[in-house]
């Protein structure tokens, strides 16, 4: 049996803007109120998918959500037609409208945690949408994400969909951004690492002091239980609280794994050395650990460049490529580290630079934009095929973005009801391109 890792990228929506909405996310805070360019953002996302596709890595798309979220604004008491709801919210509470207009579903690493069939007790693929309870603008993604995943992974014989964890304080869950799976071959059982920021139910346990720890141990344990992962192949690790305070709001900002390679910063976890040893002891294959020392890449440089938010992917040659954000080139220290890595590492033989600056300015790098789904060949045949990315789809989506997206957006534009109309016209056409039927409520 063979299996593939498919990257499902969240497409950037037409309302992409800088709302300064994410606490502990330094880029989001820094760029609050800067004008955004949704068209450039969406095209950067598509070019990243094209790069992966050209490298021979299976790629798929997840369409954006309908924003501003008129249904949410209505639930909060704004009345009238859809246009009136947007106008009233903008007048009474621009902050609320901003949260309801975020295009944050583009960061698909936070959409869900996925367990490949090789790792689960019942031999099925398990999916648990993240509840994203730490931030309101992200929590409102959850119903549409759940619906979309059920639409794409529809076959009940193959896919098991769990409900998101209860959106209560002890169960903050941010999905695959805090989860890594290591293995020798994708089709073989792997070792799963769940990373959390704090214990919710144990008082006195260490945690960050400045920024929120979004993922709890209790949430990670629940997801692992739901997915039926064997304890012998399961590890939990706590993020270094100081790293969260330095801007590492998700574990994928400081560590990335693929197959038998785990690339992480020495300050990623509380006792990173022990975490590496535990992963080694739980893996029945030779695990290659690349622990990056602070003296080579200080944590501030890791956060500024998003070195670890790279995508580590396997090429058909058997070697791996690291897809790094362009910001890595802006840092002399990080760039020289990467040159040395590429020359000396037995697995990572190639570094590719990708410009996703529009997303980066909201704290989302290459790895944030994708949800990894390991699928056996026959499981891949059972997904909704039209979301799979190829040259033809790239052409269609690139043209679609060019026709529908604005090239400049400021907070004051969110209140303009024509933005809602333009966005819906775009999404309506997109469901045709992706053969998704009436995916959005406004289409009913
Ligand atoms: O949740 N930014 C996102 C970025 C998510 C990155 N994902 C991963 N690391 N996997 C977040 O912090 C900013 C939106 C704004 O400010 O407009 C935002 O939500």
GROMACS .gro file of C-alpha atoms and ligand atoms in nm:
model
  463
    1UNK     CA    1   0.000   0.000   0.000
    2UNK     CA    2   0.127   0.348  -0.077
    3UNK     CA    3   0.026   0.674   0.084
    4UNK     CA    4   0.077   1.042   0.013
    5UNK     CA    5   0.090   1.355   0.216
    6UNK     CA    6  -0.147   1.604   0.056
    7UNK     CA    7  -0.118   1.972   0.145
    8UNK     CA    8  -0.460   2.136   0.159
    9UNK     CA    9  -0.396   2.509   0.143
   10UNK     CA   10  -0.645   2.762   0.272
   11UNK     CA   11  -0.717   3.005  -0.010
   12UNK     CA   12  -0.690   3.371   0.091
   13UNK     CA   13  -1.032   3.533   0.098
   14UNK     CA   14  -1.131   3.866  -0.063
   15UNK     CA   15  -1.144   4.043   0.277
   16UNK     CA   16  -0.782   3.973   0.375
   17UNK     CA   17  -0.684   4.264   0.600
   18UNK     CA   18  -0.473   4.360   0.898
   19UNK     CA   19  -0.704   4.380   1.196
   20UNK     CA   20  -0.443   4.336   1.470
   21UNK     CA   21  -0.670   4.065   1.607
   22UNK     CA   22  -0.427   3.800   1.729
   23UNK     CA   23  -0.275   3.837   2.075
   24UNK     CA   24   0.076   3.705   2.113
   25UNK     CA   25   0.119   3.708   1.734
   26UNK     CA   26   0.380   3.980   1.692
   27UNK     CA   27   0.327   4.039   1.319
   28UNK     CA   28  -0.051   4.073   1.358
   29UNK     CA   29  -0.001   4.327   1.635
   30UNK     CA   30   0.267   4.518   1.447
   31UNK     CA   31   0.070   4.558   1.124
   32UNK     CA   32  -0.263   4.661   1.272
   33UNK     CA   33  -0.439   4.907   1.038
   34UNK     CA   34  -0.178   4.877   0.764
   35UNK     CA   35  -0.344   4.858   0.421
   36UNK     CA   36  -0.356   4.505   0.279
   37UNK     CA   37  -0.358   4.374  -0.076
   38UNK     CA   38  -0.601   4.082  -0.096
   39UNK     CA   39  -0.528   4.019  -0.463
   40UNK     CA   40  -0.154   3.991  -0.406
   41UNK     CA   41  -0.215   3.777  -0.097
   42UNK     CA   42  -0.434   3.531  -0.285
   43UNK     CA   43  -0.191   3.515  -0.576
   44UNK     CA   44   0.103   3.453  -0.342
   45UNK     CA   45  -0.093   3.164  -0.192
   46UNK     CA   46  -0.163   3.019  -0.535
   47UNK     CA   47   0.201   3.050  -0.638
   48UNK     CA   48   0.302   2.857  -0.328
   49UNK     CA   49   0.062   2.579  -0.426
   50UNK     CA   50   0.203   2.584  -0.778
   51UNK     CA   51   0.557   2.551  -0.644
   52UNK     CA   52   0.460   2.248  -0.437
   53UNK     CA   53   0.273   2.097  -0.730
   54UNK     CA   54   0.573   2.154  -0.959
   55UNK     CA   55   0.794   1.980  -0.702
   56UNK     CA   56   0.567   1.676  -0.732
   57UNK     CA   57   0.402   1.720  -0.391
   58UNK     CA   58   0.025   1.652  -0.394
   59UNK     CA   59  -0.168   1.974  -0.340
   60UNK     CA   60  -0.531   2.069  -0.286
   61UNK     CA   61  -0.731   2.380  -0.198
   62UNK     CA   62  -0.976   2.478   0.074
   63UNK     CA   63  -1.204   2.765  -0.034
   64UNK     CA   64  -1.231   3.079   0.181
   65UNK     CA   65  -1.523   3.151   0.412
   66UNK     CA   66  -1.803   3.402   0.357
   67UNK     CA   67  -1.698   3.731   0.518
   68UNK     CA   68  -1.807   3.960   0.674
   69UNK     CA   69  -1.990   3.689   0.872
   70UNK     CA   70  -2.337   3.839   0.858
   71UNK     CA   71  -2.486   3.538   1.042
   72UNK     CA   72  -2.257   3.603   1.341
   73UNK     CA   73  -2.337   3.975   1.342
   74UNK     CA   74  -2.707   3.891   1.335
   75UNK     CA   75  -2.662   3.654   1.629
   76UNK     CA   76  -2.508   3.950   1.812
   77UNK     CA   77  -2.816   4.163   1.760
   78UNK     CA   78  -2.757   4.357   1.437
   79UNK     CA   79  -3.073   4.361   1.231
   80UNK     CA   80  -3.194   4.442   0.882
   81UNK     CA   81  -3.086   4.337   0.537
   82UNK     CA   82  -2.734   4.197   0.498
   83UNK     CA   83  -2.614   4.541   0.390
   84UNK     CA   84  -2.777   4.706   0.690
   85UNK     CA   85  -2.626   4.451   0.927
   86UNK     CA   86  -2.276   4.530   0.797
   87UNK     CA   87  -2.335   4.906   0.807
   88UNK     CA   88  -2.480   4.900   1.159
   89UNK     CA   89  -2.201   4.681   1.294
   90UNK     CA   90  -1.943   4.910   1.134
   91UNK     CA   91  -2.099   5.213   1.293
   92UNK     CA   92  -2.161   5.071   1.638
   93UNK     CA   93  -1.860   4.844   1.674
   94UNK     CA   94  -1.585   4.859   1.411
   95UNK     CA   95  -1.389   4.610   1.624
   96UNK     CA   96  -1.668   4.355   1.600
   97UNK     CA   97  -1.701   4.407   1.226
   98UNK     CA   98  -1.325   4.367   1.189
   99UNK     CA   99  -1.332   4.032   1.374
  100UNK     CA  100  -1.625   3.917   1.161
  101UNK     CA  101  -1.447   4.023   0.840
  102UNK     CA  102  -1.116   3.843   0.897
  103UNK     CA  103  -1.003   3.607   0.623
  104UNK     CA  104  -0.831   3.397   0.890
  105UNK     CA  105  -0.953   3.059   0.758
  106UNK     CA  106  -0.661   3.088   0.514
  107UNK     CA  107  -0.435   2.952   0.793
  108UNK     CA  108  -0.550   2.597   0.735
  109UNK     CA  109  -0.296   2.448   0.976
  110UNK     CA  110  -0.546   2.560   1.240
  111UNK     CA  111  -0.848   2.405   1.069
  112UNK     CA  112  -0.824   2.059   1.223
  113UNK     CA  113  -0.605   1.778   1.348
  114UNK     CA  114  -0.593   1.480   1.116
  115UNK     CA  115  -0.495   1.124   1.203
  116UNK     CA  116  -0.391   0.897   0.915
  117UNK     CA  117  -0.555   0.554   0.899
  118UNK     CA  118  -0.220   0.381   0.963
  119UNK     CA  119  -0.213   0.531   1.314
  120UNK     CA  120  -0.569   0.485   1.431
  121UNK     CA  121  -0.717   0.183   1.604
  122UNK     CA  122  -1.002   0.141   1.355
  123UNK     CA  123  -0.793   0.192   1.041
  124UNK     CA  124  -0.986   0.501   0.932
  125UNK     CA  125  -0.879   0.861   0.876
  126UNK     CA  126  -0.991   1.077   1.171
  127UNK     CA  127  -1.058   1.449   1.153
  128UNK     CA  128  -1.126   1.685   1.445
  129UNK     CA  129  -1.185   2.051   1.358
  130UNK     CA  130  -1.005   2.282   1.599
  131UNK     CA  131  -1.236   2.483   1.826
  132UNK     CA  132  -1.006   2.790   1.806
  133UNK     CA  133  -1.155   2.919   2.129
  134UNK     CA  134  -0.867   3.154   2.209
  135UNK     CA  135  -0.974   3.421   1.958
  136UNK     CA  136  -1.325   3.523   1.858
  137UNK     CA  137  -1.236   3.595   1.493
  138UNK     CA  138  -1.103   3.241   1.462
  139UNK     CA  139  -1.368   3.062   1.665
  140UNK     CA  140  -1.633   3.173   1.416
  141UNK     CA  141  -1.454   2.974   1.145
  142UNK     CA  142  -1.544   2.643   1.307
  143UNK     CA  143  -1.896   2.563   1.175
  144UNK     CA  144  -1.804   2.634   0.812
  145UNK     CA  145  -1.474   2.446   0.844
  146UNK     CA  146  -1.654   2.142   0.985
  147UNK     CA  147  -1.904   2.153   0.700
  148UNK     CA  148  -1.631   2.189   0.438
  149UNK     CA  149  -1.427   1.897   0.572
  150UNK     CA  150  -1.735   1.677   0.572
  151UNK     CA  151  -1.800   1.779   0.212
  152UNK     CA  152  -1.447   1.704   0.092
  153UNK     CA  153  -1.391   1.390   0.299
  154UNK     CA  154  -1.739   1.253   0.265
  155UNK     CA  155  -1.708   0.874   0.252
  156UNK     CA  156  -1.812   0.738   0.596
  157UNK     CA  157  -1.630   0.407   0.535
  158UNK     CA  158  -1.301   0.596   0.506
  159UNK     CA  159  -1.332   0.916   0.711
  160UNK     CA  160  -1.446   0.972   1.070
  161UNK     CA  161  -1.547   1.328   1.156
  162UNK     CA  162  -1.542   1.423   1.523
  163UNK     CA  163  -1.711   1.729   1.666
  164UNK     CA  164  -1.474   2.009   1.770
  165UNK     CA  165  -1.385   1.987   2.141
  166UNK     CA  166  -1.616   2.182   2.374
  167UNK     CA  167  -1.515   2.548   2.334
  168UNK     CA  168  -1.449   2.583   2.706
  169UNK     CA  169  -1.141   2.711   2.883
  170UNK     CA  170  -0.975   2.372   2.954
  171UNK     CA  171  -0.998   2.260   2.591
  172UNK     CA  172  -0.836   2.528   2.376
  173UNK     CA  173  -0.747   2.349   2.053
  174UNK     CA  174  -0.567   2.504   1.755
  175UNK     CA  175  -0.539   2.195   1.537
  176UNK     CA  176  -0.248   2.068   1.334
  177UNK     CA  177  -0.032   2.374   1.410
  178UNK     CA  178   0.049   2.199   1.739
  179UNK     CA  179   0.078   1.847   1.603
  180UNK     CA  180   0.351   1.656   1.418
  181UNK     CA  181   0.360   1.307   1.282
  182UNK     CA  182   0.686   1.128   1.221
  183UNK     CA  183   0.723   0.804   1.027
  184UNK     CA  184   0.949   0.619   0.789
  185UNK     CA  185   0.698   0.599   0.503
  186UNK     CA  186   0.360   0.774   0.504
  187UNK     CA  187   0.175   0.442   0.477
  188UNK     CA  188   0.340   0.301   0.789
  189UNK     CA  189   0.238   0.371   1.148
  190UNK     CA  190   0.395   0.689   1.280
  191UNK     CA  191   0.478   0.859   1.607
  192UNK     CA  192   0.252   1.151   1.690
  193UNK     CA  193   0.367   1.451   1.888
  194UNK     CA  194   0.105   1.678   2.042
  195UNK     CA  195   0.241   2.010   2.167
  196UNK     CA  196   0.056   2.222   2.421
  197UNK     CA  197   0.113   2.560   2.582
  198UNK     CA  198  -0.028   2.499   2.926
  199UNK     CA  199  -0.203   2.258   3.163
  200UNK     CA  200  -0.558   2.377   3.214
  201UNK     CA  201  -0.653   2.158   3.507
  202UNK     CA  202  -0.331   2.153   3.711
  203UNK     CA  203  -0.270   2.460   3.917
  204UNK     CA  204   0.082   2.591   3.958
  205UNK     CA  205   0.204   2.439   3.631
  206UNK     CA  206   0.437   2.659   3.424
  207UNK     CA  207   0.293   2.883   3.155
  208UNK     CA  208   0.370   3.205   2.969
  209UNK     CA  209   0.327   3.536   3.148
  210UNK     CA  210   0.280   3.786   2.863
  211UNK     CA  211   0.100   3.609   2.583
  212UNK     CA  212  -0.175   3.347   2.585
  213UNK     CA  213  -0.100   2.975   2.558
  214UNK     CA  214  -0.363   2.876   2.306
  215UNK     CA  215  -0.343   2.495   2.326
  216UNK     CA  216  -0.402   2.300   2.645
  217UNK     CA  217  -0.269   1.957   2.736
  218UNK     CA  218  -0.626   1.848   2.809
  219UNK     CA  219  -0.731   1.935   2.454
  220UNK     CA  220  -0.435   1.754   2.299
  221UNK     CA  221  -0.506   1.443   2.507
  222UNK     CA  222  -0.871   1.447   2.405
  223UNK     CA  223  -0.787   1.468   2.034
  224UNK     CA  224  -0.537   1.182   2.063
  225UNK     CA  225  -0.802   0.974   2.245
  226UNK     CA  226  -1.070   1.048   1.986
  227UNK     CA  227  -0.834   0.948   1.707
  228UNK     CA  228  -0.749   0.614   1.866
  229UNK     CA  229  -0.373   0.669   1.859
  230UNK     CA  230  -0.178   0.401   2.045
  231UNK     CA  231  -0.008   0.523   2.365
  232UNK     CA  232   0.312   0.353   2.261
  233UNK     CA  233   0.340   0.591   1.965
  234UNK     CA  234   0.222   0.905   2.132
  235UNK     CA  235   0.415   1.191   2.293
  236UNK     CA  236   0.309   1.518   2.454
  237UNK     CA  237   0.541   1.812   2.498
  238UNK     CA  238   0.494   2.152   2.654
  239UNK     CA  239   0.606   2.461   2.469
  240UNK     CA  240   0.874   2.662   2.643
  241UNK     CA  241   0.672   2.941   2.814
  242UNK     CA  242   0.945   3.192   2.730
  243UNK     CA  243   0.909   3.098   2.363
  244UNK     CA  244   0.535   3.180   2.370
  245UNK     CA  245   0.626   3.511   2.531
  246UNK     CA  246   0.876   3.569   2.249
  247UNK     CA  247   0.601   3.528   1.988
  248UNK     CA  248   0.573   3.151   1.936
  249UNK     CA  249   0.194   3.134   1.958
  250UNK     CA  250   0.176   2.797   1.782
  251UNK     CA  251   0.430   2.516   1.789
  252UNK     CA  252   0.466   2.528   1.410
  253UNK     CA  253   0.643   2.863   1.451
  254UNK     CA  254   0.934   2.677   1.615
  255UNK     CA  255   0.932   2.315   1.492
  256UNK     CA  256   0.847   2.115   1.180
  257UNK     CA  257   0.869   1.747   1.100
  258UNK     CA  258   0.835   1.528   0.795
  259UNK     CA  259   0.875   1.151   0.775
  260UNK     CA  260   1.185   1.065   0.983
  261UNK     CA  261   1.315   1.423   1.017
  262UNK     CA  262   1.227   1.658   1.302
  263UNK     CA  263   1.364   2.013   1.277
  264UNK     CA  264   1.323   2.224   1.591
  265UNK     CA  265   1.474   2.501   1.798
  266UNK     CA  266   1.638   2.415   2.129
  267UNK     CA  267   1.396   2.650   2.307
  268UNK     CA  268   1.086   2.501   2.144
  269UNK     CA  269   0.990   2.281   2.439
  270UNK     CA  270   1.046   2.252   2.809
  271UNK     CA  271   1.353   2.026   2.800
  272UNK     CA  272   1.377   1.988   2.423
  273UNK     CA  273   1.652   1.727   2.461
  274UNK     CA  274   1.419   1.499   2.657
  275UNK     CA  275   1.142   1.549   2.398
  276UNK     CA  276   1.382   1.440   2.123
  277UNK     CA  277   1.480   1.131   2.322
  278UNK     CA  278   1.117   1.038   2.389
  279UNK     CA  279   1.034   1.068   2.020
  280UNK     CA  280   1.332   0.849   1.939
  281UNK     CA  281   1.237   0.584   2.191
  282UNK     CA  282   0.877   0.573   2.065
  283UNK     CA  283   0.973   0.546   1.699
  284UNK     CA  284   1.060   0.209   1.550
  285UNK     CA  285   1.268   0.379   1.281
  286UNK     CA  286   1.579   0.591   1.279
  287UNK     CA  287   1.466   0.941   1.372
  288UNK     CA  288   1.686   1.225   1.246
  289UNK     CA  289   1.671   1.514   1.493
  290UNK     CA  290   1.792   1.858   1.389
  291UNK     CA  291   1.802   2.070   1.704
  292UNK     CA  292   1.895   2.429   1.625
  293UNK     CA  293   2.094   2.607   1.897
  294UNK     CA  294   2.016   2.964   2.007
  295UNK     CA  295   2.373   3.061   1.934
  296UNK     CA  296   2.315   2.975   1.568
  297UNK     CA  297   1.960   3.113   1.541
  298UNK     CA  298   1.836   3.317   1.839
  299UNK     CA  299   1.465   3.271   1.904
  300UNK     CA  300   1.394   3.632   1.802
  301UNK     CA  301   1.542   3.560   1.458
  302UNK     CA  302   1.341   3.238   1.433
  303UNK     CA  303   1.021   3.432   1.504
  304UNK     CA  304   1.106   3.721   1.271
  305UNK     CA  305   1.205   3.496   0.981
  306UNK     CA  306   0.960   3.209   1.043
  307UNK     CA  307   1.243   2.967   0.965
  308UNK     CA  308   1.056   2.680   1.134
  309UNK     CA  309   0.725   2.766   0.971
  310UNK     CA  310   0.873   2.626   0.654
  311UNK     CA  311   0.719   2.330   0.480
  312UNK     CA  312   0.941   2.023   0.494
  313UNK     CA  313   0.839   1.801   0.203
  314UNK     CA  314   0.954   1.478   0.044
  315UNK     CA  315   1.057   1.480  -0.320
  316UNK     CA  316   1.029   1.185  -0.555
  317UNK     CA  317   1.409   1.152  -0.539
  318UNK     CA  318   1.369   1.052  -0.174
  319UNK     CA  319   1.535   1.374  -0.060
  320UNK     CA  320   1.355   1.654   0.119
  321UNK     CA  321   1.306   2.021   0.041
  322UNK     CA  322   1.246   2.300   0.289
  323UNK     CA  323   1.008   2.566   0.155
  324UNK     CA  324   1.106   2.877   0.347
  325UNK     CA  325   0.941   3.219   0.356
  326UNK     CA  326   1.128   3.502   0.182
  327UNK     CA  327   1.187   3.663   0.523
  328UNK     CA  328   1.453   3.394   0.583
  329UNK     CA  329   1.660   3.561   0.312
  330UNK     CA  330   1.627   3.896   0.485
  331UNK     CA  331   1.812   3.765   0.790
  332UNK     CA  332   2.184   3.713   0.724
  333UNK     CA  333   2.210   3.475   1.018
  334UNK     CA  334   1.915   3.258   0.918
  335UNK     CA  335   2.018   3.255   0.555
  336UNK     CA  336   2.371   3.142   0.631
  337UNK     CA  337   2.231   2.876   0.867
  338UNK     CA  338   2.016   2.748   0.579
  339UNK     CA  339   2.311   2.738   0.338
  340UNK     CA  340   2.507   2.530   0.585
  341UNK     CA  341   2.211   2.301   0.655
  342UNK     CA  342   2.151   2.230   0.289
  343UNK     CA  343   2.516   2.143   0.236
  344UNK     CA  344   2.556   1.918   0.538
  345UNK     CA  345   2.223   1.754   0.617
  346UNK     CA  346   2.175   1.404   0.475
  347UNK     CA  347   1.801   1.457   0.416
  348UNK     CA  348   1.730   1.826   0.356
  349UNK     CA  349   1.911   1.882   0.028
  350UNK     CA  350   1.714   2.169  -0.113
  351UNK     CA  351   1.585   2.506   0.006
  352UNK     CA  352   1.314   2.687  -0.190
  353UNK     CA  353   1.216   3.045  -0.110
  354UNK     CA  354   0.854   3.153  -0.140
  355UNK     CA  355   0.702   3.500  -0.105
  356UNK     CA  356   0.391   3.489   0.113
  357UNK     CA  357   0.455   3.833   0.263
  358UNK     CA  358   0.090   3.936   0.272
  359UNK     CA  359   0.012   3.639   0.497
  360UNK     CA  360   0.336   3.677   0.693
  361UNK     CA  361   0.232   4.028   0.791
  362UNK     CA  362  -0.051   3.864   0.982
  363UNK     CA  363   0.181   3.603   1.133
  364UNK     CA  364   0.105   3.323   0.887
  365UNK     CA  365   0.395   3.157   0.704
  366UNK     CA  366   0.407   2.876   0.447
  367UNK     CA  367   0.327   2.605   0.702
  368UNK     CA  368   0.035   2.799   0.852
  369UNK     CA  369  -0.133   2.811   0.514
  370UNK     CA  370  -0.158   2.435   0.476
  371UNK     CA  371  -0.332   2.142   0.641
  372UNK     CA  372  -0.145   1.818   0.590
  373UNK     CA  373  -0.351   1.508   0.522
  374UNK     CA  374  -0.183   1.171   0.483
  375UNK     CA  375  -0.396   0.951   0.260
  376UNK     CA  376  -0.346   0.602   0.120
  377UNK     CA  377  -0.391   0.591  -0.259
  378UNK     CA  378  -0.742   0.445  -0.233
  379UNK     CA  379  -0.838   0.705   0.032
  380UNK     CA  380  -0.718   0.984  -0.196
  381UNK     CA  381  -0.949   0.850  -0.465
  382UNK     CA  382  -1.245   0.895  -0.226
  383UNK     CA  383  -1.206   1.266  -0.158
  384UNK     CA  384  -1.386   1.537  -0.353
  385UNK     CA  385  -1.152   1.535  -0.654
  386UNK     CA  386  -1.213   1.885  -0.798
  387UNK     CA  387  -1.026   2.046  -0.505
  388UNK     CA  388  -0.703   1.876  -0.615
  389UNK     CA  389  -0.461   2.128  -0.757
  390UNK     CA  390  -0.309   2.107  -1.103
  391UNK     CA  391  -0.189   2.340  -1.375
  392UNK     CA  392  -0.541   2.384  -1.508
  393UNK     CA  393  -0.690   2.472  -1.169
  394UNK     CA  394  -0.403   2.713  -1.106
  395UNK     CA  395  -0.488   2.898  -1.427
  396UNK     CA  396  -0.856   2.916  -1.340
  397UNK     CA  397  -0.800   3.033  -0.983
  398UNK     CA  398  -0.537   3.288  -1.079
  399UNK     CA  399  -0.774   3.437  -1.336
  400UNK     CA  400  -1.062   3.427  -1.085
  401UNK     CA  401  -0.857   3.617  -0.825
  402UNK     CA  402  -0.754   3.872  -1.086
  403UNK     CA  403  -1.117   3.943  -1.173
  404UNK     CA  404  -1.270   3.951  -0.823
  405UNK     CA  405  -1.017   4.069  -0.566
  406UNK     CA  406  -0.931   4.426  -0.467
  407UNK     CA  407  -0.568   4.531  -0.452
  408UNK     CA  408  -0.608   4.749  -0.145
  409UNK     CA  409  -0.814   4.718   0.168
  410UNK     CA  410  -0.821   4.923   0.486
  411UNK     CA  411  -1.028   4.883   0.798
  412UNK     CA  412  -1.263   5.160   0.684
  413UNK     CA  413  -1.344   4.958   0.368
  414UNK     CA  414  -1.491   4.669   0.567
  415UNK     CA  415  -1.811   4.863   0.628
  416UNK     CA  416  -1.868   4.906   0.255
  417UNK     CA  417  -2.151   4.664   0.166
  418UNK     CA  418  -2.022   4.634  -0.188
  419UNK     CA  419  -1.724   4.443  -0.044
  420UNK     CA  420  -1.973   4.185   0.082
  421UNK     CA  421  -2.138   4.167  -0.260
  422UNK     CA  422  -1.806   4.138  -0.442
  423UNK     CA  423  -1.688   3.866  -0.206
  424UNK     CA  424  -2.006   3.667  -0.247
  425UNK     CA  425  -1.996   3.698  -0.625
  426UNK     CA  426  -1.642   3.561  -0.611
  427UNK     CA  427  -1.731   3.271  -0.379
  428UNK     CA  428  -2.037   3.185  -0.584
  429UNK     CA  429  -1.823   3.145  -0.894
  430UNK     CA  430  -1.560   2.954  -0.695
  431UNK     CA  431  -1.805   2.685  -0.586
  432UNK     CA  432  -1.866   2.629  -0.958
  433UNK     CA  433  -1.493   2.598  -1.034
  434UNK     CA  434  -1.449   2.350  -0.746
  435UNK     CA  435  -1.782   2.171  -0.813
  436UNK     CA  436  -1.881   2.219  -0.449
  437UNK     CA  437  -2.248   2.299  -0.506
  438UNK     CA  438  -2.419   2.541  -0.270
  439UNK     CA  439  -2.149   2.543  -0.003
  440UNK     CA  440  -2.230   2.884   0.146
  441UNK     CA  441  -2.549   2.984   0.326
  442UNK     CA  442  -2.597   3.284   0.098
  443UNK     CA  443  -2.633   3.041  -0.193
  444UNK     CA  444  -2.944   2.881  -0.041
  445LIG     O1  445  -0.428   3.281   1.454
  445LIG     N1  446  -0.332   3.547   1.249
  445LIG     C1  447  -0.338   3.404   1.272
  445LIG     C2  448  -0.214   3.339   1.214
  445LIG     C3  449  -0.222   3.191   1.224
  445LIG     C4  450  -0.092   3.124   1.194
  445LIG     N2  451  -0.107   2.982   1.199
  445LIG     C5  452  -0.011   2.897   1.238
  445LIG     N3  453   0.093   2.932   1.303
  445LIG     N4  454  -0.033   2.774   1.214
  445LIG     C6  455  -0.351   3.370   1.420
  445LIG     O2  456  -0.280   3.433   1.499
  445LIG     C7  457  -0.425   3.773   1.243
  445LIG     C8  458  -0.550   3.836   1.189
  445LIG     C9  459  -0.549   3.987   1.198
  445LIG     O3  460  -0.485   4.042   1.286
  445LIG     O4  461  -0.615   4.051   1.112
  445LIG    C10  462  -0.442   3.623   1.269
  445LIG     O5  463  -0.548   3.579   1.303
   0.00000   0.00000   0.00000
